[in-house]
């Protein structure tokens, strides 16, 4: 049986997970694929760095160039992460015509065009299934499974850390800072947590999905990105009363004109009755609406050594089949099929809104606020002023009808300046997902 040799850079948690998974199911993969897959060299930071699964000493090196330059290695797996040396490693491997498999969402998101062009120039392939939603085969599904579809909407819970924090805030009624500190103590959230909490990890993943689904490169600078720091337990509670759950949602939605899409990441109120509202803890999910297939849902672990290993080995299998068949028989990893695609500026996007104000409890306050919304042509669909709040200021919650984000931004800026408003207005968008 033909053999495909793997080199890997990164032998820590995820790397040893990939090695272990191939040991566990390599024979099964060979039987399924008709090609044997074997590790030849693995570059590690240090031979004795902590790793959950053993890697034989004979396979390890501390020199990544030894792996990239080995002519016997056909496929390079990059698990270093970041946008610095990982880029150099991948470009070096592609320049030699090697197929590259990466889990690096930040790198693909920020340097995708350069990397895919380098791969195309050499007739090599760059695979990145593990970069979005870990073990969920969302890339392969968009690329191959849904090849006959146009996508009107994709909604993703793509960051496990944020979903874990928001889930605990909702279920335990505790505030953001408390859950974050606990999540860091337990190793669920990184220190510093900014990349996850401020929405950038979700931005990278959402941008990759948007580019793949719509066939033009979505620059990460064009993705409206807001993290979860401003979500408080009180918002969770009011959202729940109104029939909603707050999730950090990656949104990729076709808006008119037809070639334009919304690509954004922000905390979003979604109906409790929608299946995405039940995606809890560190789990990820992607809701994909295709014009032919209809609505589909993917659910699974978005991170972790084993889920990531499953995705990496799926890419390795594709690469192995390419090598076995002497060509690229499947849909290529990224195809720019829509040259004139466009991301709609956030100001032009129409949303519904949840707004929480902190106001002086005095007659006429609501009239002042609603006059500003009314002048901006923003309709109010419901108002709650909960009883039992006493003191200097009380919460006032408004649900607002569809309005452009620019109008909303300007109206809120005016409201914030009213003397009866006691702290910065809180605003989240609402998605009905229908
Ligand atoms: N930090 C990511 C998350 C996992 O919390 O989902 C890696 O992409």
Short mmCIF file of C-alpha atoms and ligand atoms in Angstrom, two decimals:
data_model
loop_
_atom_site.label_atom_id
_atom_site.label_comp_id
_atom_site.label_asym_id
_atom_site.label_seq_id
_atom_site.Cartn_x
_atom_site.Cartn_y
_atom_site.Cartn_z
CA UNK A 1 0.00 0.00 0.00
CA UNK A 2 1.21 3.51 -0.84
CA UNK A 3 2.39 5.54 2.18
CA UNK A 4 2.02 9.27 2.86
CA UNK A 5 4.54 10.71 5.31
CA UNK A 6 3.63 13.43 7.75
CA UNK A 7 5.73 16.10 9.37
CA UNK A 8 4.31 18.15 12.19
CA UNK A 9 5.43 21.37 13.84
CA UNK A 10 4.01 21.56 17.36
CA UNK A 11 4.12 18.63 19.75
CA UNK A 12 2.24 19.96 22.76
CA UNK A 13 -1.36 19.34 23.71
CA UNK A 14 -2.91 19.39 20.23
CA UNK A 15 0.12 17.93 18.44
CA UNK A 16 0.35 14.93 20.74
CA UNK A 17 -3.43 14.57 20.34
CA UNK A 18 -3.01 14.27 16.57
CA UNK A 19 -0.19 11.76 17.01
CA UNK A 20 -2.27 9.71 19.44
CA UNK A 21 -5.40 9.74 17.23
CA UNK A 22 -3.40 8.43 14.27
CA UNK A 23 -1.95 5.68 16.46
CA UNK A 24 -5.46 4.81 17.58
CA UNK A 25 -7.19 4.83 14.20
CA UNK A 26 -4.41 4.85 11.60
CA UNK A 27 -5.18 1.29 10.46
CA UNK A 28 -8.84 2.15 10.07
CA UNK A 29 -7.95 5.25 8.05
CA UNK A 30 -5.63 3.20 5.83
CA UNK A 31 -8.39 0.68 5.21
CA UNK A 32 -10.85 3.44 4.36
CA UNK A 33 -8.48 5.46 2.19
CA UNK A 34 -6.37 2.76 0.60
CA UNK A 35 -3.25 4.66 1.62
CA UNK A 36 -1.09 4.34 4.73
CA UNK A 37 -0.36 7.48 6.75
CA UNK A 38 2.69 7.67 9.00
CA UNK A 39 4.51 10.30 11.03
CA UNK A 40 8.09 10.85 10.00
CA UNK A 41 9.19 13.85 12.07
CA UNK A 42 7.68 16.15 14.70
CA UNK A 43 9.26 19.48 15.67
CA UNK A 44 8.70 20.35 19.33
CA UNK A 45 9.60 23.29 21.56
CA UNK A 46 11.40 21.00 23.99
CA UNK A 47 11.68 17.22 24.16
CA UNK A 48 10.27 17.16 27.67
CA UNK A 49 7.51 19.78 27.31
CA UNK A 50 4.31 18.63 29.02
CA UNK A 51 2.03 16.68 26.68
CA UNK A 52 -1.00 14.51 27.42
CA UNK A 53 0.11 11.72 25.05
CA UNK A 54 3.58 10.33 24.58
CA UNK A 55 5.52 11.06 21.38
CA UNK A 56 8.50 8.70 20.77
CA UNK A 57 11.83 10.49 21.23
CA UNK A 58 13.10 9.16 17.88
CA UNK A 59 10.42 11.13 16.00
CA UNK A 60 11.13 14.46 17.68
CA UNK A 61 13.41 17.31 16.72
CA UNK A 62 13.67 20.85 18.01
CA UNK A 63 14.51 22.19 14.53
CA UNK A 64 11.38 22.94 12.50
CA UNK A 65 13.43 23.40 9.32
CA UNK A 66 14.45 19.76 9.54
CA UNK A 67 10.76 18.89 9.15
CA UNK A 68 9.96 21.38 6.40
CA UNK A 69 13.07 20.46 4.39
CA UNK A 70 12.73 16.68 4.63
CA UNK A 71 12.07 15.53 1.04
CA UNK A 72 10.40 12.35 2.34
CA UNK A 73 7.69 14.39 4.07
CA UNK A 74 4.64 14.93 1.85
CA UNK A 75 2.28 16.74 4.20
CA UNK A 76 3.16 19.32 6.84
CA UNK A 77 0.88 19.90 9.84
CA UNK A 78 1.33 23.33 11.44
CA UNK A 79 0.14 23.60 15.03
CA UNK A 80 2.31 26.46 16.25
CA UNK A 81 -0.39 29.13 16.16
CA UNK A 82 -0.03 32.90 15.86
CA UNK A 83 0.74 34.97 12.81
CA UNK A 84 4.53 35.22 13.05
CA UNK A 85 6.80 32.21 12.62
CA UNK A 86 3.85 29.97 11.66
CA UNK A 87 3.44 32.00 8.47
CA UNK A 88 7.12 31.56 7.61
CA UNK A 89 6.88 27.81 8.23
CA UNK A 90 3.80 27.37 6.05
CA UNK A 91 5.20 29.46 3.20
CA UNK A 92 8.44 27.47 3.34
CA UNK A 93 6.54 24.17 3.10
CA UNK A 94 4.26 25.40 0.30
CA UNK A 95 7.28 26.68 -1.64
CA UNK A 96 8.47 23.08 -1.74
CA UNK A 97 5.12 21.91 -3.07
CA UNK A 98 4.16 20.20 0.18
CA UNK A 99 0.53 20.09 1.20
CA UNK A 100 -0.06 22.00 4.44
CA UNK A 101 -2.67 21.32 7.10
CA UNK A 102 -3.20 24.01 9.71
CA UNK A 103 -5.44 24.72 12.69
CA UNK A 104 -4.36 28.37 12.73
CA UNK A 105 -7.47 30.58 12.41
CA UNK A 106 -5.66 33.87 13.09
CA UNK A 107 -3.13 33.17 10.35
CA UNK A 108 -5.68 32.03 7.75
CA UNK A 109 -7.91 34.99 8.59
CA UNK A 110 -5.17 37.61 8.43
CA UNK A 111 -2.95 36.16 5.67
CA UNK A 112 -5.35 33.94 3.72
CA UNK A 113 -4.87 35.56 0.29
CA UNK A 114 -1.08 35.33 0.53
CA UNK A 115 -1.14 31.71 1.72
CA UNK A 116 -3.69 30.47 -0.83
CA UNK A 117 -1.81 32.26 -3.63
CA UNK A 118 1.44 30.60 -2.51
CA UNK A 119 -0.29 27.22 -2.50
CA UNK A 120 -1.81 27.78 -5.95
CA UNK A 121 1.54 28.90 -7.39
CA UNK A 122 3.13 25.60 -6.40
CA UNK A 123 0.10 23.47 -7.20
CA UNK A 124 0.00 22.59 -3.51
CA UNK A 125 -2.94 22.57 -1.17
CA UNK A 126 -3.61 24.32 2.12
CA UNK A 127 -6.18 22.69 4.37
CA UNK A 128 -7.66 24.34 7.47
CA UNK A 129 -10.60 22.32 8.78
CA UNK A 130 -9.41 22.59 12.40
CA UNK A 131 -9.30 26.38 12.24
CA UNK A 132 -13.07 26.81 12.66
CA UNK A 133 -15.25 25.02 15.21
CA UNK A 134 -12.61 22.39 16.08
CA UNK A 135 -14.05 18.94 15.47
CA UNK A 136 -17.14 20.07 13.54
CA UNK A 137 -16.54 19.44 9.81
CA UNK A 138 -17.97 22.82 8.85
CA UNK A 139 -15.31 23.74 6.30
CA UNK A 140 -15.72 20.48 4.40
CA UNK A 141 -19.49 20.80 4.58
CA UNK A 142 -19.52 24.33 3.14
CA UNK A 143 -16.92 23.43 0.54
CA UNK A 144 -18.17 20.05 -0.58
CA UNK A 145 -21.37 18.96 1.12
CA UNK A 146 -23.18 22.19 0.23
CA UNK A 147 -21.45 22.84 -3.09
CA UNK A 148 -24.85 23.11 -4.80
CA UNK A 149 -26.06 25.86 -2.46
CA UNK A 150 -25.99 29.60 -2.09
CA UNK A 151 -25.98 30.63 1.55
CA UNK A 152 -28.54 33.16 2.69
CA UNK A 153 -27.47 32.94 6.33
CA UNK A 154 -24.89 31.29 8.56
CA UNK A 155 -25.07 31.83 12.31
CA UNK A 156 -22.22 30.46 14.41
CA UNK A 157 -21.44 30.01 18.08
CA UNK A 158 -17.77 29.68 17.29
CA UNK A 159 -15.98 30.60 20.51
CA UNK A 160 -16.20 28.05 23.30
CA UNK A 161 -14.74 30.33 25.97
CA UNK A 162 -17.39 33.01 25.45
CA UNK A 163 -20.14 30.43 25.23
CA UNK A 164 -18.97 28.84 28.48
CA UNK A 165 -18.98 32.22 30.25
CA UNK A 166 -22.37 33.30 28.88
CA UNK A 167 -23.88 29.92 29.75
CA UNK A 168 -22.74 30.12 33.36
CA UNK A 169 -23.91 33.73 33.64
CA UNK A 170 -27.34 32.65 32.47
CA UNK A 171 -27.69 29.41 34.43
CA UNK A 172 -26.07 30.57 37.68
CA UNK A 173 -27.09 34.24 37.62
CA UNK A 174 -23.51 35.40 38.21
CA UNK A 175 -21.71 38.32 36.66
CA UNK A 176 -19.16 38.29 33.85
CA UNK A 177 -16.05 39.09 35.94
CA UNK A 178 -16.81 36.32 38.45
CA UNK A 179 -17.24 33.63 35.78
CA UNK A 180 -14.20 34.83 33.84
CA UNK A 181 -11.96 34.65 36.93
CA UNK A 182 -13.24 31.16 37.72
CA UNK A 183 -12.91 30.02 34.08
CA UNK A 184 -9.28 31.19 34.08
CA UNK A 185 -8.61 29.37 37.35
CA UNK A 186 -9.99 26.17 35.88
CA UNK A 187 -8.12 26.55 32.59
CA UNK A 188 -11.24 27.11 30.46
CA UNK A 189 -10.19 30.65 29.60
CA UNK A 190 -6.74 31.83 28.65
CA UNK A 191 -4.76 34.50 30.51
CA UNK A 192 -4.96 37.14 29.11
CA UNK A 193 -8.40 36.28 27.74
CA UNK A 194 -8.68 39.19 25.29
CA UNK A 195 -8.56 37.27 22.00
CA UNK A 196 -11.60 35.24 23.04
CA UNK A 197 -13.51 37.70 25.22
CA UNK A 198 -13.18 40.67 22.87
CA UNK A 199 -14.48 38.62 19.95
CA UNK A 200 -11.32 38.40 17.82
CA UNK A 201 -11.08 34.60 17.79
CA UNK A 202 -14.73 34.50 16.68
CA UNK A 203 -13.95 37.23 14.12
CA UNK A 204 -11.18 35.10 12.57
CA UNK A 205 -13.44 32.06 12.34
CA UNK A 206 -16.45 33.98 11.04
CA UNK A 207 -14.31 35.66 8.39
CA UNK A 208 -13.01 32.29 7.18
CA UNK A 209 -16.54 30.88 6.94
CA UNK A 210 -17.80 34.01 5.16
CA UNK A 211 -14.96 33.91 2.61
CA UNK A 212 -15.54 30.25 1.93
CA UNK A 213 -19.30 30.55 1.67
CA UNK A 214 -19.35 33.67 -0.50
CA UNK A 215 -16.26 33.17 -2.64
CA UNK A 216 -14.45 36.47 -2.06
CA UNK A 217 -11.94 37.24 0.62
CA UNK A 218 -13.52 38.94 3.62
CA UNK A 219 -10.93 41.21 5.20
CA UNK A 220 -11.08 40.92 9.00
CA UNK A 221 -11.06 44.72 9.26
CA UNK A 222 -14.51 44.72 7.63
CA UNK A 223 -16.05 42.50 10.28
CA UNK A 224 -17.99 44.42 12.94
CA UNK A 225 -16.67 42.83 16.13
CA UNK A 226 -17.89 43.30 19.68
CA UNK A 227 -16.97 41.04 22.58
CA UNK A 228 -18.89 40.00 25.67
CA UNK A 229 -17.40 42.30 28.32
CA UNK A 230 -20.54 44.49 28.35
CA UNK A 231 -22.96 41.63 28.93
CA UNK A 232 -24.12 41.65 32.54
CA UNK A 233 -26.21 39.21 34.54
CA UNK A 234 -29.02 41.74 34.62
CA UNK A 235 -29.14 41.71 30.80
CA UNK A 236 -29.21 37.92 30.85
CA UNK A 237 -32.17 38.06 33.23
CA UNK A 238 -34.15 40.65 31.25
CA UNK A 239 -33.43 38.84 28.00
CA UNK A 240 -34.73 35.63 29.55
CA UNK A 241 -37.93 37.39 30.69
CA UNK A 242 -38.45 38.65 27.16
CA UNK A 243 -37.95 35.12 25.76
CA UNK A 244 -34.34 35.44 24.61
CA UNK A 245 -30.86 34.10 25.35
CA UNK A 246 -27.69 36.14 24.77
CA UNK A 247 -25.04 34.40 22.64
CA UNK A 248 -21.86 35.66 21.01
CA UNK A 249 -22.92 35.08 17.42
CA UNK A 250 -20.94 35.10 14.20
CA UNK A 251 -23.40 36.34 11.59
CA UNK A 252 -22.95 35.92 7.83
CA UNK A 253 -26.09 37.06 6.13
CA UNK A 254 -26.97 37.98 2.59
CA UNK A 255 -28.54 41.42 2.37
CA UNK A 256 -29.73 43.20 -0.74
CA UNK A 257 -28.22 43.94 -3.20
CA UNK A 258 -27.61 40.26 -3.81
CA UNK A 259 -23.83 40.27 -3.86
CA UNK A 260 -23.55 42.06 -0.49
CA UNK A 261 -23.25 40.32 2.87
CA UNK A 262 -23.29 41.22 6.51
CA UNK A 263 -20.32 39.73 8.37
CA UNK A 264 -20.26 40.47 12.07
CA UNK A 265 -19.59 39.15 15.55
CA UNK A 266 -21.43 40.51 18.57
CA UNK A 267 -23.49 39.46 21.58
CA UNK A 268 -26.95 38.81 20.21
CA UNK A 269 -30.35 38.09 21.71
CA UNK A 270 -31.75 34.97 20.05
CA UNK A 271 -35.13 33.38 20.78
CA UNK A 272 -35.08 30.83 23.60
CA UNK A 273 -37.06 28.50 21.39
CA UNK A 274 -34.34 28.39 18.73
CA UNK A 275 -32.05 25.39 18.88
CA UNK A 276 -28.93 27.62 19.03
CA UNK A 277 -30.14 28.97 22.38
CA UNK A 278 -29.61 25.48 23.86
CA UNK A 279 -25.98 25.23 22.81
CA UNK A 280 -24.34 25.48 26.21
CA UNK A 281 -20.91 25.41 27.80
CA UNK A 282 -17.81 25.11 25.66
CA UNK A 283 -19.73 23.64 22.74
CA UNK A 284 -19.81 25.30 19.32
CA UNK A 285 -22.60 25.21 16.75
CA UNK A 286 -23.19 26.43 13.23
CA UNK A 287 -26.58 27.02 11.72
CA UNK A 288 -26.36 27.04 7.93
CA UNK A 289 -29.20 28.03 5.63
CA UNK A 290 -28.70 27.00 1.99
CA UNK A 291 -31.10 27.86 -0.82
CA UNK A 292 -31.33 24.22 -1.89
CA UNK A 293 -30.76 22.25 1.32
CA UNK A 294 -32.75 24.52 3.66
CA UNK A 295 -31.76 24.79 7.34
CA UNK A 296 -28.99 22.61 8.77
CA UNK A 297 -27.29 22.52 12.15
CA UNK A 298 -23.83 21.41 13.25
CA UNK A 299 -22.89 20.90 16.91
CA UNK A 300 -19.73 19.77 18.61
CA UNK A 301 -16.56 20.58 20.47
CA UNK A 302 -14.83 23.66 19.11
CA UNK A 303 -11.48 23.07 20.79
CA UNK A 304 -9.42 20.53 22.69
CA UNK A 305 -6.78 18.05 21.65
CA UNK A 306 -9.06 15.25 20.48
CA UNK A 307 -11.69 17.29 18.58
CA UNK A 308 -8.91 19.24 16.89
CA UNK A 309 -7.07 16.01 16.04
CA UNK A 310 -10.19 14.67 14.35
CA UNK A 311 -10.33 17.75 12.08
CA UNK A 312 -6.58 17.74 11.35
CA UNK A 313 -6.66 14.06 10.36
CA UNK A 314 -9.65 14.66 8.12
CA UNK A 315 -7.51 17.18 6.20
CA UNK A 316 -4.62 14.74 6.20
CA UNK A 317 -6.94 12.12 4.67
CA UNK A 318 -7.93 14.53 1.88
CA UNK A 319 -4.28 15.30 1.24
CA UNK A 320 -3.42 11.59 1.22
CA UNK A 321 -6.15 10.86 -1.33
CA UNK A 322 -4.87 13.71 -3.51
CA UNK A 323 -1.39 12.22 -3.42
CA UNK A 324 -2.66 8.71 -4.04
CA UNK A 325 -4.71 9.81 -7.03
CA UNK A 326 -2.01 12.10 -8.37
CA UNK A 327 -4.24 15.16 -8.54
CA UNK A 328 -6.74 17.33 -6.78
CA UNK A 329 -9.88 15.38 -7.34
CA UNK A 330 -12.09 17.18 -4.86
CA UNK A 331 -13.27 20.76 -4.56
CA UNK A 332 -10.18 22.87 -3.79
CA UNK A 333 -9.88 24.27 -0.26
CA UNK A 334 -10.72 27.84 -1.24
CA UNK A 335 -12.10 29.08 -4.53
CA UNK A 336 -12.66 32.73 -5.25
CA UNK A 337 -15.82 32.44 -7.32
CA UNK A 338 -17.35 35.86 -6.65
CA UNK A 339 -14.93 38.59 -7.59
CA UNK A 340 -17.22 41.47 -6.74
CA UNK A 341 -18.53 40.44 -3.36
CA UNK A 342 -18.93 43.14 -0.78
CA UNK A 343 -19.30 43.38 3.00
CA UNK A 344 -22.03 45.85 3.95
CA UNK A 345 -20.89 48.54 6.43
CA UNK A 346 -22.46 48.02 9.84
CA UNK A 347 -24.17 51.43 9.74
CA UNK A 348 -26.32 50.17 6.86
CA UNK A 349 -27.33 46.91 8.49
CA UNK A 350 -30.89 46.77 9.76
CA UNK A 351 -31.41 45.10 13.15
CA UNK A 352 -33.77 44.90 16.05
CA UNK A 353 -32.43 46.04 19.40
CA UNK A 354 -32.48 45.47 23.14
CA UNK A 355 -31.56 48.61 25.06
CA UNK A 356 -31.02 48.93 28.80
CA UNK A 357 -30.87 52.40 30.26
CA UNK A 358 -30.22 53.51 33.77
CA UNK A 359 -32.65 56.39 34.39
CA UNK A 360 -33.89 58.72 37.07
CA UNK A 361 -37.30 57.43 38.18
CA UNK A 362 -39.38 60.52 37.48
CA UNK A 363 -42.48 61.28 35.37
CA UNK A 364 -41.68 62.39 31.80
CA UNK A 365 -38.41 60.46 31.46
CA UNK A 366 -39.86 57.83 29.14
CA UNK A 367 -41.44 60.59 27.01
CA UNK A 368 -38.03 62.24 26.52
CA UNK A 369 -36.44 58.95 25.46
CA UNK A 370 -39.23 57.90 23.15
CA UNK A 371 -39.20 61.34 21.49
CA UNK A 372 -35.58 60.76 20.43
CA UNK A 373 -36.35 57.28 19.07
CA UNK A 374 -39.42 58.61 17.35
CA UNK A 375 -37.46 61.44 15.67
CA UNK A 376 -34.98 58.79 14.43
CA UNK A 377 -37.92 56.74 13.06
CA UNK A 378 -37.12 53.88 15.42
CA UNK A 379 -40.21 52.14 16.75
CA UNK A 380 -40.45 50.82 20.31
CA UNK A 381 -41.99 47.34 20.55
CA UNK A 382 -41.96 46.97 24.35
CA UNK A 383 -40.82 48.72 27.50
CA UNK A 384 -40.09 47.22 30.91
CA UNK A 385 -39.41 49.15 34.06
CA UNK A 386 -39.11 46.47 36.71
CA UNK A 387 -40.61 47.24 40.10
CA UNK A 388 -38.62 46.91 43.28
CA UNK A 389 -35.68 49.00 42.13
CA UNK A 390 -35.23 52.03 44.31
CA UNK A 391 -32.66 54.73 44.64
CA UNK A 392 -30.92 57.23 42.45
CA UNK A 393 -31.47 55.30 39.20
CA UNK A 394 -33.63 52.45 37.93
CA UNK A 395 -33.27 50.18 34.89
CA UNK A 396 -35.44 50.81 31.85
CA UNK A 397 -35.47 48.14 29.16
CA UNK A 398 -36.68 48.81 25.64
CA UNK A 399 -37.13 46.43 22.71
CA UNK A 400 -36.92 48.26 19.41
CA UNK A 401 -38.17 47.45 15.94
CA UNK A 402 -36.00 47.10 12.84
CA UNK A 403 -33.81 50.15 12.22
CA UNK A 404 -30.47 50.90 10.54
CA UNK A 405 -27.49 50.71 12.89
CA UNK A 406 -26.44 54.28 12.03
CA UNK A 407 -29.81 55.66 13.15
CA UNK A 408 -29.61 53.61 16.32
CA UNK A 409 -26.05 54.72 17.08
CA UNK A 410 -26.99 58.39 16.69
CA UNK A 411 -30.18 58.09 18.74
CA UNK A 412 -28.34 56.35 21.58
CA UNK A 413 -25.64 59.02 21.58
CA UNK A 414 -28.37 61.66 22.04
CA UNK A 415 -30.08 59.66 24.77
CA UNK A 416 -26.78 59.17 26.59
CA UNK A 417 -26.49 62.95 26.91
CA UNK A 418 -29.87 63.42 28.60
CA UNK A 419 -29.40 64.50 32.23
CA UNK A 420 -31.87 61.80 33.34
CA UNK A 421 -29.58 59.03 32.02
CA UNK A 422 -27.27 57.82 34.75
CA UNK A 423 -24.84 55.50 32.96
CA UNK A 424 -23.73 54.53 29.45
CA UNK A 425 -26.64 52.92 27.57
CA UNK A 426 -26.30 49.18 26.97
CA UNK A 427 -27.39 47.98 23.50
CA UNK A 428 -27.49 44.49 22.02
CA UNK A 429 -28.93 43.46 18.69
CA UNK A 430 -31.70 40.92 18.37
CA UNK A 431 -31.81 38.16 15.71
CA UNK A 432 -34.97 36.21 15.17
CA UNK A 433 -33.07 33.71 12.96
CA UNK A 434 -36.03 33.21 10.67
N1 LIG B 1 -10.10 29.80 22.19
C1 LIG B 1 -11.02 29.15 21.31
C2 LIG B 1 -12.37 29.05 21.96
C3 LIG B 1 -10.60 27.79 20.88
O1 LIG B 1 -12.53 29.40 23.13
O2 LIG B 1 -13.29 28.59 21.29
C4 LIG B 1 -9.59 27.81 19.82
O3 LIG B 1 -10.09 28.38 18.67
#
